[in-house]
XYZ file of C-alpha atoms in Angstrom:
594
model
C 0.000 0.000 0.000
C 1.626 3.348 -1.352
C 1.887 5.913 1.215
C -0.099 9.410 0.840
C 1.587 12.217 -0.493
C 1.612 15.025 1.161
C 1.425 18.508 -0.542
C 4.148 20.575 -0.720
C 4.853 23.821 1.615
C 3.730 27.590 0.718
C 6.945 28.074 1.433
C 8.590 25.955 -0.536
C 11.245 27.030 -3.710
C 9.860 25.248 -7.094
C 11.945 27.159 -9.576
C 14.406 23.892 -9.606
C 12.212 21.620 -10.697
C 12.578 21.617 -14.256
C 9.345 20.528 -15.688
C 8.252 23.501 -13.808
C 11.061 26.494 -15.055
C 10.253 24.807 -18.378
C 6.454 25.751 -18.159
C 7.564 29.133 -16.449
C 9.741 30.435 -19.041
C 6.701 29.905 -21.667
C 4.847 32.180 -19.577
C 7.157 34.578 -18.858
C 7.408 34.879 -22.429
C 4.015 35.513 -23.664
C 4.054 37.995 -20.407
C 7.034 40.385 -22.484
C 4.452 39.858 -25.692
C 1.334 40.700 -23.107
C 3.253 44.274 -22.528
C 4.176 44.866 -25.882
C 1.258 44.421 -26.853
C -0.384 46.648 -24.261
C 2.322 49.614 -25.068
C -0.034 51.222 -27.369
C -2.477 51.925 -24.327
C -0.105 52.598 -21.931
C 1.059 55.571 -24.379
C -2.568 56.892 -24.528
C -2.485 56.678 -20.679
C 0.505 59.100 -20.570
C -0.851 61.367 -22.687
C -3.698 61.699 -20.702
C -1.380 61.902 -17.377
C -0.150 64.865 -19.224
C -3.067 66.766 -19.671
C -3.773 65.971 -15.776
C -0.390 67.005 -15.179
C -1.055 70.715 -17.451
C 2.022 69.520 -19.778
C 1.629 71.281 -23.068
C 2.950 68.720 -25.569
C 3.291 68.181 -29.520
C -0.204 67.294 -29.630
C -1.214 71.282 -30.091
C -2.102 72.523 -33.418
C -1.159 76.277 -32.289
C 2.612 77.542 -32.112
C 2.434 81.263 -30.898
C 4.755 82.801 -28.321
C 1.813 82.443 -25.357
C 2.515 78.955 -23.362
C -0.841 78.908 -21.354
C -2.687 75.496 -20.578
C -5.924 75.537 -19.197
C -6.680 73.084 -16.333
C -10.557 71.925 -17.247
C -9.264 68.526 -17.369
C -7.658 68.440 -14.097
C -10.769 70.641 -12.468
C -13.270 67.985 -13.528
C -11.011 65.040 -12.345
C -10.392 66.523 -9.275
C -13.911 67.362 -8.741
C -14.406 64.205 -9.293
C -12.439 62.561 -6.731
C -13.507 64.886 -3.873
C -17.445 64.046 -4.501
C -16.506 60.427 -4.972
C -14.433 59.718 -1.884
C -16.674 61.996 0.468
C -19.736 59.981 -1.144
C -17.734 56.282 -0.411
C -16.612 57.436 3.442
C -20.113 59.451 5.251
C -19.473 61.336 8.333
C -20.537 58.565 10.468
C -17.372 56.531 10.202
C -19.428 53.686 9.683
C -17.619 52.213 6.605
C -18.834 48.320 6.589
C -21.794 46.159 7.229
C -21.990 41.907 8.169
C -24.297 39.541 7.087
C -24.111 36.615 9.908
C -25.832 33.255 10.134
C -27.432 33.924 13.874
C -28.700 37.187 12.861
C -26.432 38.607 16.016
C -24.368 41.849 14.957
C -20.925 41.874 15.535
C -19.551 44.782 16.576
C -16.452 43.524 16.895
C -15.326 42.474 14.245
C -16.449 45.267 12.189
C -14.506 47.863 14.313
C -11.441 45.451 13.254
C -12.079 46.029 9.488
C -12.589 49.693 10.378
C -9.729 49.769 11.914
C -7.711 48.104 9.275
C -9.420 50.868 7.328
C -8.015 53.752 9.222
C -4.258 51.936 9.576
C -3.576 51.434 5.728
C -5.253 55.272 5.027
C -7.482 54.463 2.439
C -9.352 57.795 3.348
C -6.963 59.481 2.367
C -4.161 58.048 0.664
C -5.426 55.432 -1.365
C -9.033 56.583 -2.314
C -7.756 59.916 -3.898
C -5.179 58.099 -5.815
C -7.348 55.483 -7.103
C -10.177 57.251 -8.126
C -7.634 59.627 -9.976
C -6.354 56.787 -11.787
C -9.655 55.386 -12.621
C -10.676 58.788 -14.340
C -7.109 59.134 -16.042
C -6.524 55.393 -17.086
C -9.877 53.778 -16.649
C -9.194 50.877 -14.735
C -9.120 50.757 -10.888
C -6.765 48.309 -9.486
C -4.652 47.743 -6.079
C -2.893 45.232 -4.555
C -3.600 44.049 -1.207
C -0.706 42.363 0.786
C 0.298 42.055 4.831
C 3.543 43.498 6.270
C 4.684 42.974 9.890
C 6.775 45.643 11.478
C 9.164 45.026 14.632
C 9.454 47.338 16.977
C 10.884 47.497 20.148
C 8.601 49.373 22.832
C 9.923 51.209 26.402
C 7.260 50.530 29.269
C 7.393 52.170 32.667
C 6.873 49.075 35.084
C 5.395 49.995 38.501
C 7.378 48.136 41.175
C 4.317 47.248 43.665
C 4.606 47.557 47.411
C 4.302 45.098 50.870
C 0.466 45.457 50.221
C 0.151 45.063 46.659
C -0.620 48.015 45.815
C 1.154 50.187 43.473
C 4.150 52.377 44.681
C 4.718 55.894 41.851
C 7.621 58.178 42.503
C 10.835 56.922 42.605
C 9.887 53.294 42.658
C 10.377 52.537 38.429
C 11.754 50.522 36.198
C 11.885 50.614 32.453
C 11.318 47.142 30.415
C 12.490 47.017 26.635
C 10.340 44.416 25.068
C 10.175 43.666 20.883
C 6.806 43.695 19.246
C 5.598 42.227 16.142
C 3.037 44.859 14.802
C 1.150 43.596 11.574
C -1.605 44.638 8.778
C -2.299 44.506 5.609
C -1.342 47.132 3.051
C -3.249 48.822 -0.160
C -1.374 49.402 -3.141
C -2.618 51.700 -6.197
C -1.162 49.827 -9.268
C -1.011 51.866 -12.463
C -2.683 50.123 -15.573
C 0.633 50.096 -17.430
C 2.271 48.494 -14.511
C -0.425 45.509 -14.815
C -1.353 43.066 -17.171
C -4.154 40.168 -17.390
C -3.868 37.452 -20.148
C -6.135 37.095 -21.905
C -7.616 40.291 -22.016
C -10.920 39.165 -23.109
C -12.246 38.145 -19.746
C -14.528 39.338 -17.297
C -12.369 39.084 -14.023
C -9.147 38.109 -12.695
C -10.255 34.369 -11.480
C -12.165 33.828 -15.241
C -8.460 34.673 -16.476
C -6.290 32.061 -14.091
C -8.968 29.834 -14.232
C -8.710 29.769 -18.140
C -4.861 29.128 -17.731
C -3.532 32.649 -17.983
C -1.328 34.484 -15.575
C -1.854 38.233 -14.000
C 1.260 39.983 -13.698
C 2.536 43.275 -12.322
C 5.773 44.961 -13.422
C 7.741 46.068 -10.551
C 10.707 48.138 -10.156
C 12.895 47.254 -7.371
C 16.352 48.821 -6.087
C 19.282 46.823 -5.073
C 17.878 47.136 -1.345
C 14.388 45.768 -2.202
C 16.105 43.480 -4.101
C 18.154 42.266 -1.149
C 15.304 42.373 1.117
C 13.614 40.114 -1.126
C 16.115 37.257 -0.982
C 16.232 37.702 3.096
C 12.211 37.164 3.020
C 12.988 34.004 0.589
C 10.354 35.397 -2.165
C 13.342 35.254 -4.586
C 16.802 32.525 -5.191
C 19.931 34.228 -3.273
C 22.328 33.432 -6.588
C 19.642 34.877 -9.089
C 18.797 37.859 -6.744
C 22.979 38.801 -6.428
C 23.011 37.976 -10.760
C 20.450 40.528 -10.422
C 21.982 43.062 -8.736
C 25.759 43.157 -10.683
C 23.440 42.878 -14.015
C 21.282 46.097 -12.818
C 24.168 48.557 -14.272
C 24.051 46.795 -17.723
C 20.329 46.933 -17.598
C 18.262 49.327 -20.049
C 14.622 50.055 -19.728
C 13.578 47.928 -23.047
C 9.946 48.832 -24.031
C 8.101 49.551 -20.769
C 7.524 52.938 -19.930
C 8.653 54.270 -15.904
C 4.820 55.084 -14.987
C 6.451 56.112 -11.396
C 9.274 58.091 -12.954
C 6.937 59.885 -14.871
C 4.211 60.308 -11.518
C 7.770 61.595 -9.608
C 8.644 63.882 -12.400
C 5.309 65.940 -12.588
C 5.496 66.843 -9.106
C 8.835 68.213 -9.404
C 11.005 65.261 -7.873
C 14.001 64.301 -10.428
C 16.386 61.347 -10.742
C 15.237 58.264 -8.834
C 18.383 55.911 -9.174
C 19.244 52.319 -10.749
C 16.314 49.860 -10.571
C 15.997 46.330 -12.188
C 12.388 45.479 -13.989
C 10.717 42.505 -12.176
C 8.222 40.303 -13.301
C 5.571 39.603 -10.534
C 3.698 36.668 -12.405
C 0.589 34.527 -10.584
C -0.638 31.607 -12.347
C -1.812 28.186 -12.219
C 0.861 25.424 -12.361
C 0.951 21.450 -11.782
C 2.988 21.069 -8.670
C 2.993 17.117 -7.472
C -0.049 16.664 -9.760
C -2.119 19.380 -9.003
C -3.263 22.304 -10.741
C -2.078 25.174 -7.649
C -1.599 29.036 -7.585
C 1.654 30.794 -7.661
C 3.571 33.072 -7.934
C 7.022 33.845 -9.744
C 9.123 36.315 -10.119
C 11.010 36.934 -13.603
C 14.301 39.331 -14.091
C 14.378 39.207 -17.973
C 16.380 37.343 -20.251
C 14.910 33.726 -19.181
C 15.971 34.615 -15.862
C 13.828 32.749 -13.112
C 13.972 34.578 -9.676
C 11.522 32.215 -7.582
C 8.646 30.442 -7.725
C 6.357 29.552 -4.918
C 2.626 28.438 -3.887
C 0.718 31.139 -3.004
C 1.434 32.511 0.332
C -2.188 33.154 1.061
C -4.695 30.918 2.671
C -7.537 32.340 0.615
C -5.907 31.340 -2.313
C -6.365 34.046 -4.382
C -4.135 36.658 -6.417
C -3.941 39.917 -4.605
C -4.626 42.239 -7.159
C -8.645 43.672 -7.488
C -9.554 45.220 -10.257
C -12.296 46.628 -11.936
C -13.108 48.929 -14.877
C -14.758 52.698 -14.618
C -16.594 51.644 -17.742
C -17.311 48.095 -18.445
C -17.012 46.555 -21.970
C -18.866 42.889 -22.530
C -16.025 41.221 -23.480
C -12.990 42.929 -21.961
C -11.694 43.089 -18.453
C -9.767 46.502 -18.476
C -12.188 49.980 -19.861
C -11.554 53.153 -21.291
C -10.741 56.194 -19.389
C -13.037 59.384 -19.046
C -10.885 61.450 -19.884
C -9.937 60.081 -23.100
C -13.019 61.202 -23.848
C -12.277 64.967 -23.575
C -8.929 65.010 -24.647
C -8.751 66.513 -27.954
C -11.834 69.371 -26.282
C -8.216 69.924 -23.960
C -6.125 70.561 -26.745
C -8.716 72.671 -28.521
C -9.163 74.927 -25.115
C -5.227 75.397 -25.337
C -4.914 76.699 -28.696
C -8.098 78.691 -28.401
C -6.520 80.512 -24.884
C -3.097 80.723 -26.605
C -4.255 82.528 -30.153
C -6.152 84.990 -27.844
C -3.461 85.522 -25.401
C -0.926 86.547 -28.454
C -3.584 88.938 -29.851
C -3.906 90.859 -26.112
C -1.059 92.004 -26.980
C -1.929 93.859 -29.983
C -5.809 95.118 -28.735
C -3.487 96.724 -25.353
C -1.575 99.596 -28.009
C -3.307 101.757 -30.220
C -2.639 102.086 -34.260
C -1.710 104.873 -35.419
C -2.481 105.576 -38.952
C -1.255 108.889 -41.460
C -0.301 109.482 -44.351
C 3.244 109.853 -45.051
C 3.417 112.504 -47.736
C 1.174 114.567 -45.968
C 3.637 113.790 -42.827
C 7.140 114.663 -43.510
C 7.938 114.139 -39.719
C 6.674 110.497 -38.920
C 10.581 109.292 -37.420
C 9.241 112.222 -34.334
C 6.184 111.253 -33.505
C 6.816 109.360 -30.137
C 4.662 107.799 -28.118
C 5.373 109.829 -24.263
C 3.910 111.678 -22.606
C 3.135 115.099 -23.372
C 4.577 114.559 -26.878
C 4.286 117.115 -29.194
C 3.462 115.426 -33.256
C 4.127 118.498 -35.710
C 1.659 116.778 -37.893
C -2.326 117.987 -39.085
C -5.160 116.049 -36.847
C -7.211 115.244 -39.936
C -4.228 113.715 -41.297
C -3.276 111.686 -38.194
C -5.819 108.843 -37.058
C -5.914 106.474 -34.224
C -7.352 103.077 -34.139
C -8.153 100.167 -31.641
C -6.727 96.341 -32.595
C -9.771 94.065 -32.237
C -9.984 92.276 -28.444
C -9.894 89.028 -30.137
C -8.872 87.328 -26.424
C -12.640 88.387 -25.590
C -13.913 86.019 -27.455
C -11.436 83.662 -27.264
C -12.190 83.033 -23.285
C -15.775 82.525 -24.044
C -15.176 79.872 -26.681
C -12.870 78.284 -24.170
C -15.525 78.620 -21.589
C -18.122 76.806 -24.010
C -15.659 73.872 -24.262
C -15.434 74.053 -20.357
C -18.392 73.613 -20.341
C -18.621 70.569 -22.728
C -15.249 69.096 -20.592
C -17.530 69.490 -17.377
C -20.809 67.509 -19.299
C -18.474 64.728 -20.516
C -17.357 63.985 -17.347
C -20.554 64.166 -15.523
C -19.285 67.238 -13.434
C -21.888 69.971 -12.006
C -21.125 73.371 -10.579
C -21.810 72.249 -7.261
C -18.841 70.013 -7.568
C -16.439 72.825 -8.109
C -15.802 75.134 -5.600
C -16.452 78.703 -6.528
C -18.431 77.016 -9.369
C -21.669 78.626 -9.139
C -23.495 79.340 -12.424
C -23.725 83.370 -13.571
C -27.760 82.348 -13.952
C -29.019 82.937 -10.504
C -31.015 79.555 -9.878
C -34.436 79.187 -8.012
C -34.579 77.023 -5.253
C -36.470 74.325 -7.245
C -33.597 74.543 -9.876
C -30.873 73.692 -7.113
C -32.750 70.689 -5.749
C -33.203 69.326 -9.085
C -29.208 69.600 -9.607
C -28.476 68.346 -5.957
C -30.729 65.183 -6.444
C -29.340 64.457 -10.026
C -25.569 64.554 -8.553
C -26.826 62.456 -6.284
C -27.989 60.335 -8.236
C -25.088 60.255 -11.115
C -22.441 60.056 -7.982
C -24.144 57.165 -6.276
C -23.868 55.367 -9.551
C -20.540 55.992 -9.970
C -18.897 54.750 -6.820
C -21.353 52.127 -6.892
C -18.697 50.303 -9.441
C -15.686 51.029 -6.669
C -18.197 49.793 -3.493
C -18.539 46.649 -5.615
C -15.628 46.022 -7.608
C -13.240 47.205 -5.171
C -14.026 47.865 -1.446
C -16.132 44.714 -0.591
C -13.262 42.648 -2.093
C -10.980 44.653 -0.477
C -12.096 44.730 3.632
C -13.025 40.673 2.736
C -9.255 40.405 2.019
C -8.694 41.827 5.018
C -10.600 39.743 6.888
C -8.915 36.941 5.171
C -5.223 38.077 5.514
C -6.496 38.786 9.572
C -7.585 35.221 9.719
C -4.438 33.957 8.634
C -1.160 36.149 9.940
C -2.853 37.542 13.543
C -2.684 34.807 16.545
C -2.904 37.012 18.875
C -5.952 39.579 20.436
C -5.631 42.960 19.103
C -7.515 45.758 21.512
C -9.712 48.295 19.463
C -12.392 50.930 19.414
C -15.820 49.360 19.293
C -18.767 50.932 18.657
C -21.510 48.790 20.790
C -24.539 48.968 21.974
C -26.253 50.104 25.509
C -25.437 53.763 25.360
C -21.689 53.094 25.626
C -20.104 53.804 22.016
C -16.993 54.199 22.911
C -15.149 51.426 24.564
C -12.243 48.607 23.906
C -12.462 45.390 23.313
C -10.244 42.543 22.463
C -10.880 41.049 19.729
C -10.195 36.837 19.060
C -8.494 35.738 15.125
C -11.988 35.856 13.698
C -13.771 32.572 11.705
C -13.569 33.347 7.818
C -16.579 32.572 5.741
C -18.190 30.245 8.760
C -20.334 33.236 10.454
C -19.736 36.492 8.964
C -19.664 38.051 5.821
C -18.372 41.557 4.946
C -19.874 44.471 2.521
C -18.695 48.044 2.173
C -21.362 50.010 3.583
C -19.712 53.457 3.359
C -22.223 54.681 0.185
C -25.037 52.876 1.266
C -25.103 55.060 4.159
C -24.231 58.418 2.341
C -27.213 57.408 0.785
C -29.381 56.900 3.740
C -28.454 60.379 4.520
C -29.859 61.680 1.350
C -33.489 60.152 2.109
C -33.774 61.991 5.852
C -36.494 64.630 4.514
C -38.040 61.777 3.441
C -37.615 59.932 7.074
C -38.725 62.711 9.141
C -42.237 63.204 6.890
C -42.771 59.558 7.510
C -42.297 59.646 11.101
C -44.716 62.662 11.762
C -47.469 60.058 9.082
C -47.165 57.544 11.795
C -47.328 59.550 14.795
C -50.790 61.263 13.316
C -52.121 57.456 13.030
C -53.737 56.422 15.784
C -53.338 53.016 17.706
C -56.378 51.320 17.062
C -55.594 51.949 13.083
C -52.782 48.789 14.134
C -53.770 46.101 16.119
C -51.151 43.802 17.278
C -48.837 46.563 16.849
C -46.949 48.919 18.909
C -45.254 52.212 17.296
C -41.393 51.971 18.257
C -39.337 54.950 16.661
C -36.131 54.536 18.858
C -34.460 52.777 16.244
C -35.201 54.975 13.877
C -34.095 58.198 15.660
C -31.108 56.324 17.116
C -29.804 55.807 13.136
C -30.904 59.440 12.013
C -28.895 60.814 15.027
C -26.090 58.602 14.082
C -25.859 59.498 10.531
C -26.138 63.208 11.534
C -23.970 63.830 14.536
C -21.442 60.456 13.852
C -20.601 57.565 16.604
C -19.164 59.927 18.996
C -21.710 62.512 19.771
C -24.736 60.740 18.817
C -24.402 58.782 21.543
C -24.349 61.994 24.197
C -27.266 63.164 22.036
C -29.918 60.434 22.125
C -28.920 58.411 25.213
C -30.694 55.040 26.211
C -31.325 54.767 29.983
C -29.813 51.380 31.091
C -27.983 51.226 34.143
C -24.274 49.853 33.013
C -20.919 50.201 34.179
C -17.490 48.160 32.305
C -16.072 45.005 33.717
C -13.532 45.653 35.747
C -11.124 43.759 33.448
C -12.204 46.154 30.982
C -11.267 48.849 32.621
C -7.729 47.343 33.507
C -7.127 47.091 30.089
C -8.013 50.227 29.108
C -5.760 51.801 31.654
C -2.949 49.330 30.293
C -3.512 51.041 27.092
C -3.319 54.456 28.084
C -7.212 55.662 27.763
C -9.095 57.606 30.435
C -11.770 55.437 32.525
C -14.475 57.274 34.348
């Protein structure tokens, strides 16, 4: 009787075995075809980072001396960002929502996603970013990963007395103790940077279930280089080859998206890097079909090759298009869209700045052989012309830049409609029409309206994958209790609570609730006129039936006045005070306890 095989390590190096490099270096290879093939778009997505950027390039039709761009492109887009992330995050705080089995809410473990939330800043680092690059390259995509950080903490220890109780003053000792701090990171990943083969699928697992690979082009320095062969993602020999080959290096046919990003906002240089291959797909390892992930330097050179390190089995990259073509998993940007209406607005402001010039001096027109003295007529003041007035006329150039601003204004205005921006998005935007008050509640509800549409496609196709990664990663690297902020129930909001490795896709599952509650917010005129409908209807109108609008004013106060106040605001009257453990915990920590 053959023994059972057991499967192979996540950690394991495969890049020996050579039925496996064989398999990897035909991948690898249609991976340098995927990005050639992909150059043409990653050109157009440069272009467009220039108009973003306000980079006049050779795609003007005018040449004049003026050099002005005008930034409708970058207005709308930024516009756009600051409705869209203030429309996925409310005031509240409240960012996600869990469906469980028992029905039983856990508070818990949704201040731990909100927490994860708040510690990789996707307020307001990686929202702002993303929904830039969505606009400018169509595609939103990050990669989510886990990083622990050591760090070695001084505590003041209390030396306690005969009694037990504690002794301050001179009575102290300091402790030096090292700490293991981890959680999972967000990366924005430019669409250049990424490709999917094939490109004619709907998502990421239709693509490595289909046998194709999705890879992201990285660009490490010697350091990240060595860093990766001390975590063992990469072979020591190939990662040194690596580094004495980086000088001989070129950058071969792959534009430096985060050169180009450092470039525009005035940062030059950037040092040596090598180009690095970061390739998961599906390969046979001891007879099964198993995610991994390799790592290619060019050249048929095969850093590493590995199982995937994650127990959720899954490639860490979400993506999603801004618009979605049947057929195709990456979209077309906005502001593709607008881009030649750009140029147009900069040649139009240009050829009307160069005539200014001309309408600002006057023309002086007379006739020479009536004039003898035309070399002395100066333009000073007081000048004296020895010449005849009727012979001697003055006229104005034509204020050609007059017009010029308002046809530039018209294709504003066109930028604006193309990219589904109001004047209530802009600040200082406010239209020269003075609206009625019906007019301004029309255009409120239709931004609304347009807005929630739009980050519907980023609460879907990115933040509910995202905080369920989280939850995933959290299930796998944390062993130990974590204390956080929990928002609970019983009139006390604010308090801590530790919080056990929680059970992944047994009990709980997690959504992005963040827009779904901006758009509660919108519907609290309509709310308050159905409360005062069933206050006017009188008991006996329900039998069987009690009226019960606490929790119905305890969300409205929430969504108003956020977690922390509400709770000072509309208080419930039960008698509770925190376990002492509690409390000993939250003193460990450093938090006042009444």
């Amino acid at each position: 009787m053959s023994a059972t095989r057991r499967p192979p390590k996540r950690d394991a190096e495969l890049s020996g075995k050579p039925m496996l490099r064989k398999k990897l270096v035909e991948v690898f290879a249609d991976v340098e075809k995927g990005f050639v093939d992909q150059r043409n778009r990653s050109d157009d997505i440069m272009d467009n980072w220039d108009l973003f950027y306000c980079k006049l390039t050779d795609h003007q039709f005018y040449n004049g001396n003026s050099q002005i761009f005008m930034p409708y492109v970058r207005d709308a887009v930024n516009a756009r960002k600051t409705r869209f992330t203030n429309q996925i995050f409310p005031r509240s705080g409240r960012y996600v929502d869990v469906t469980t089995t028992d029905g039983e809410i856990p508070h818990a473990e949704m201040a731990l996603i909100e927490n994860y939330v708040r510690k990789t800043k996707l307020r307001t680092e990686i929202m702002p970013a993303l929904v830039k690059n969505g606009d400018v390259e169509g595609q939103y995509s990050v990669y989510v990963g886990w990083e622990e950080v050591t760090r070695h903490h001084t505590r003041r220890e209390t030396v306690a007395d005969q009694e037990g109780l504690p002794e301050l003053g001179e009575h102290t000792e300091y402790e030096t103790s090292a700490e293991k701090i981890g959680r999972p990171t967000v990366e924005v990943l430019h669409d250049g940077d990424l490709l999917i083969l094939p490109a004619t699928v709907d998502n990421i697992e239709e693509a490595i279930e289909g046998g194709g690979s999705v890879t992201i082009l990285r660009r490490w320095s010697k350091g990240r280089i060595r860093k990766a062969i001390a975590d063992g993602d990469i072979v020591k020999e190939d990662g040194e080859a690596l580094i004495k080959a980086m000088s001989k290096k070129g950058q071969g046919d792959t534009r430096d998206v985060p050169k180009d990003m450092a470039e525009a906002a005035g940062i030059k240089g950037g040092g040596s890097h090598a180009l690095v291959y970061e390739t998961w797909t599906r390969l046979k390892v001891e007879g099964t079909e198993r995610l991994c992930r390799a790592y290619y330097g060019g050249e048929k050179q095969i850093l590493g090759c590995k199982l995937c390190p994650y127990w959720c089995d899954r490639v860490p990259v979400i993506t999603a298009p801004v618009d979605k073509i049947a057929g195709v998993i990456k979209g077309r940007a906005p502001v593709a869209d607008v881009a030649t209406l750009q140029i147009l607005a900069n040649d139009t402001i240009n050829e009307g700045a160069d005539t200014s010039h001309f309408s600002a001096m006057p023309i002086v027109m007379t006739d020479p052989n009536k004039n003898p003295r035309v070399g002395s007529m100066v333009l000073g003041l007081a000048a004296v012309w020895e010449t005849s007035p009727q012979d001697t006329q003055f006229a104005q150039f034509p204020e050609l830049w007059r017009t010029a601003t308002e046809r530039a204004e018209a294709i504003k205005g066109q930028i604006f409609q193309t990219l589904g921006v109001n004047t209530s998005m802009v600040p200082q935007g406010a239209s020269k029409r003075k609206q009625n008050q019906a007019e301004i509640a029309n255009e409120q509800q239709v931004d609304i309206l347009t807005t929630a549409d739009a980050v519907t496609v980023i609460e879907e196709g990115i933040l509910t994958p995202l905080i369920q990664r989280f939850a995933e990663y959290d299930h796998q690297f944390r062993d130990e209790d974590i204390t956080i902020r929990v928002y609970g129930e019983l009139g006390v909001r604010a308090q801590m609570q530790d919080v056990e490795p929680i059970q992944l896709n047994n009990r709980w599952e997690f959504k992005w609730f963040g827009v779904e509650a901006a758009r509660n917010a919108a519907q609290m005129q309509q709310q308050i006129a159905g409360i005062n409908v069933l206050k006017g209807i009188p008991p006996d109108q329900y039998p069987g039936y009690k009226l019960n609008l606490a929790p119905v004013m305890e969300q409205m106060t929430e969504s108003l006045f956020g977690p922390r106040l509400a709770p000072l605001i509309f208080v419930k009257e039960v008698p509770f005070s925190l376990d002492p453990e509690m409390e000993n915990t939250m003193l460990e920590h450093g938090h006042v306890v009444k």
